[in-house]
GROMACS .gro file of C-alpha atoms in nm:
model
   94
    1UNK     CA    1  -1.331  -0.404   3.098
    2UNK     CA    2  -1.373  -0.055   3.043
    3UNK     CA    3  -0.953  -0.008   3.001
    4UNK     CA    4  -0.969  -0.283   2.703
    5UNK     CA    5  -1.246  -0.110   2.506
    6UNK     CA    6  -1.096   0.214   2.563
    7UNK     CA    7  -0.779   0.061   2.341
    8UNK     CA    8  -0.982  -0.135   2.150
    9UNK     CA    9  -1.146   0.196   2.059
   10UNK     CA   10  -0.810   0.355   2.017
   11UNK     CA   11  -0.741   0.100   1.758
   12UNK     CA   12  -1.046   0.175   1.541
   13UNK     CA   13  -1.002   0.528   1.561
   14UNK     CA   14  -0.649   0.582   1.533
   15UNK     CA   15  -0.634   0.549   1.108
   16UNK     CA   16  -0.967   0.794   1.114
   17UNK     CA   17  -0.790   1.079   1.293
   18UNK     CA   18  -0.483   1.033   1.141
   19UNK     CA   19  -0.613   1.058   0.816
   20UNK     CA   20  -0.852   1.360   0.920
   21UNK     CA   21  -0.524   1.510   0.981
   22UNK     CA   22  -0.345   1.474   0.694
   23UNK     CA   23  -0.638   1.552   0.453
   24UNK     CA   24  -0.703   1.892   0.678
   25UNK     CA   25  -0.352   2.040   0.569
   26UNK     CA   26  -0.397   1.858   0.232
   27UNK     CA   27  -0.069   1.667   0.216
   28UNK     CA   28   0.058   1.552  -0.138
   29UNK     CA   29   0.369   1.367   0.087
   30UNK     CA   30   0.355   1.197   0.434
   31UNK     CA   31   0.639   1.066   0.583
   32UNK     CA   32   0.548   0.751   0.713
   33UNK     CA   33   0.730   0.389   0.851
   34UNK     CA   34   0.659   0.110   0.701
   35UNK     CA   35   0.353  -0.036   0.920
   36UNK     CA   36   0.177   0.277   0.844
   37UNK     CA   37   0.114   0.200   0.525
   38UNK     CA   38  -0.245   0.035   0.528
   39UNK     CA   39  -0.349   0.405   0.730
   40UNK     CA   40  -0.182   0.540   0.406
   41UNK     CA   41  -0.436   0.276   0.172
   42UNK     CA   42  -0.687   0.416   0.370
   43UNK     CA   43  -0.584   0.753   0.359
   44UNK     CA   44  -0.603   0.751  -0.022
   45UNK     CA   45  -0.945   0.569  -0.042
   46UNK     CA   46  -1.111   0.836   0.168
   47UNK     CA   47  -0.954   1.108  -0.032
   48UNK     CA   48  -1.034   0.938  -0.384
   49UNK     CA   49  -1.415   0.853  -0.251
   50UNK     CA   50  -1.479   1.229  -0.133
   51UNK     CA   51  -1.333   1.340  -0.461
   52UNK     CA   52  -1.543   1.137  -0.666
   53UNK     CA   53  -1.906   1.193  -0.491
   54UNK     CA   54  -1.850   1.560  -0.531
   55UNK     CA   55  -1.709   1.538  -0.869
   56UNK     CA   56  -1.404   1.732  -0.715
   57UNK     CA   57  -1.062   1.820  -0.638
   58UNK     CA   58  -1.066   1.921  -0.291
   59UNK     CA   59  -0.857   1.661  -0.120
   60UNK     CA   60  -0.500   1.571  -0.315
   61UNK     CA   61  -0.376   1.192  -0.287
   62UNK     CA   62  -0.114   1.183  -0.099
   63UNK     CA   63   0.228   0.964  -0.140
   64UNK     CA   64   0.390   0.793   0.105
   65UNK     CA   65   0.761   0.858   0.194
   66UNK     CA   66   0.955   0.580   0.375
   67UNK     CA   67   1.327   0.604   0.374
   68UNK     CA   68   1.465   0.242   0.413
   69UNK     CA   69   1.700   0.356   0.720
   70UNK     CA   70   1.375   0.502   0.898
   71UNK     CA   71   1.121   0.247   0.815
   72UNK     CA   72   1.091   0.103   1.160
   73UNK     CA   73   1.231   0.258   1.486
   74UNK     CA   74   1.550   0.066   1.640
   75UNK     CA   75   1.626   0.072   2.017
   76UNK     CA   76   1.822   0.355   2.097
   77UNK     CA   77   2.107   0.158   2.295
   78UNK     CA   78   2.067  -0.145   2.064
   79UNK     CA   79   2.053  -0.046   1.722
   80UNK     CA   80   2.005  -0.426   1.616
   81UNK     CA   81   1.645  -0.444   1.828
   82UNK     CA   82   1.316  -0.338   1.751
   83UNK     CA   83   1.187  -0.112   1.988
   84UNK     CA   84   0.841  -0.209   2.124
   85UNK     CA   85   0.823  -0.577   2.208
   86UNK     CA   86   1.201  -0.655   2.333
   87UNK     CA   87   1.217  -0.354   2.545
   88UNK     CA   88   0.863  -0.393   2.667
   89UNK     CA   89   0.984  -0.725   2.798
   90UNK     CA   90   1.309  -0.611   2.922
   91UNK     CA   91   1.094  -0.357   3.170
   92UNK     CA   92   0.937  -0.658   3.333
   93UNK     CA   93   1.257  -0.804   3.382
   94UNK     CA   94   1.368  -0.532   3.598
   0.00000   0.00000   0.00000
């Protein structure tokens, strides 16, 4: 029980850190795949809220950068796969 809310908790927190992150070093450009995106939308709501409680300029908005040949990860010996699932499922095989 404990292992699923320790993920589950992972899950929730992940977008919250990563956008912590980014705002600490105040990025105007993150390089980011394409199901990143919504921590992005996230990312920019934070930044715009903070901004406009304090009537400031502290935090910059950053942009998202997704290149179409990086947007999502391929399998390194299949270049036609997806990495997580297929390969995931391949490991059980063996």
């Amino acid at each position: 029980m404990f292992q699923f809310i320790g993920r589950a908790l992972g899950l929730l927190t992940y977008p919250l850190l990563q956008a912590a992150d980014v705002l600490t070093f105040k990025a105007t450009a993150v390089p980011v795949g394409e199901d990143q995106s919504q921590h992005l939308n996230l990312l920019g709501g934070l930044a715009y809220a903070f901004n406009k409680t304090y009537n400031t300029e502290i935090f910059p908005i950053p942009k998202q950068l997704t290149r179409e040949s990086h947007a999502r990860i391929r399998s390194s010996t299949k270049s036609c796969w997806k990495t997580a699932k297929r390969l995931v499922r391949l490991r059980r095989k063996i």
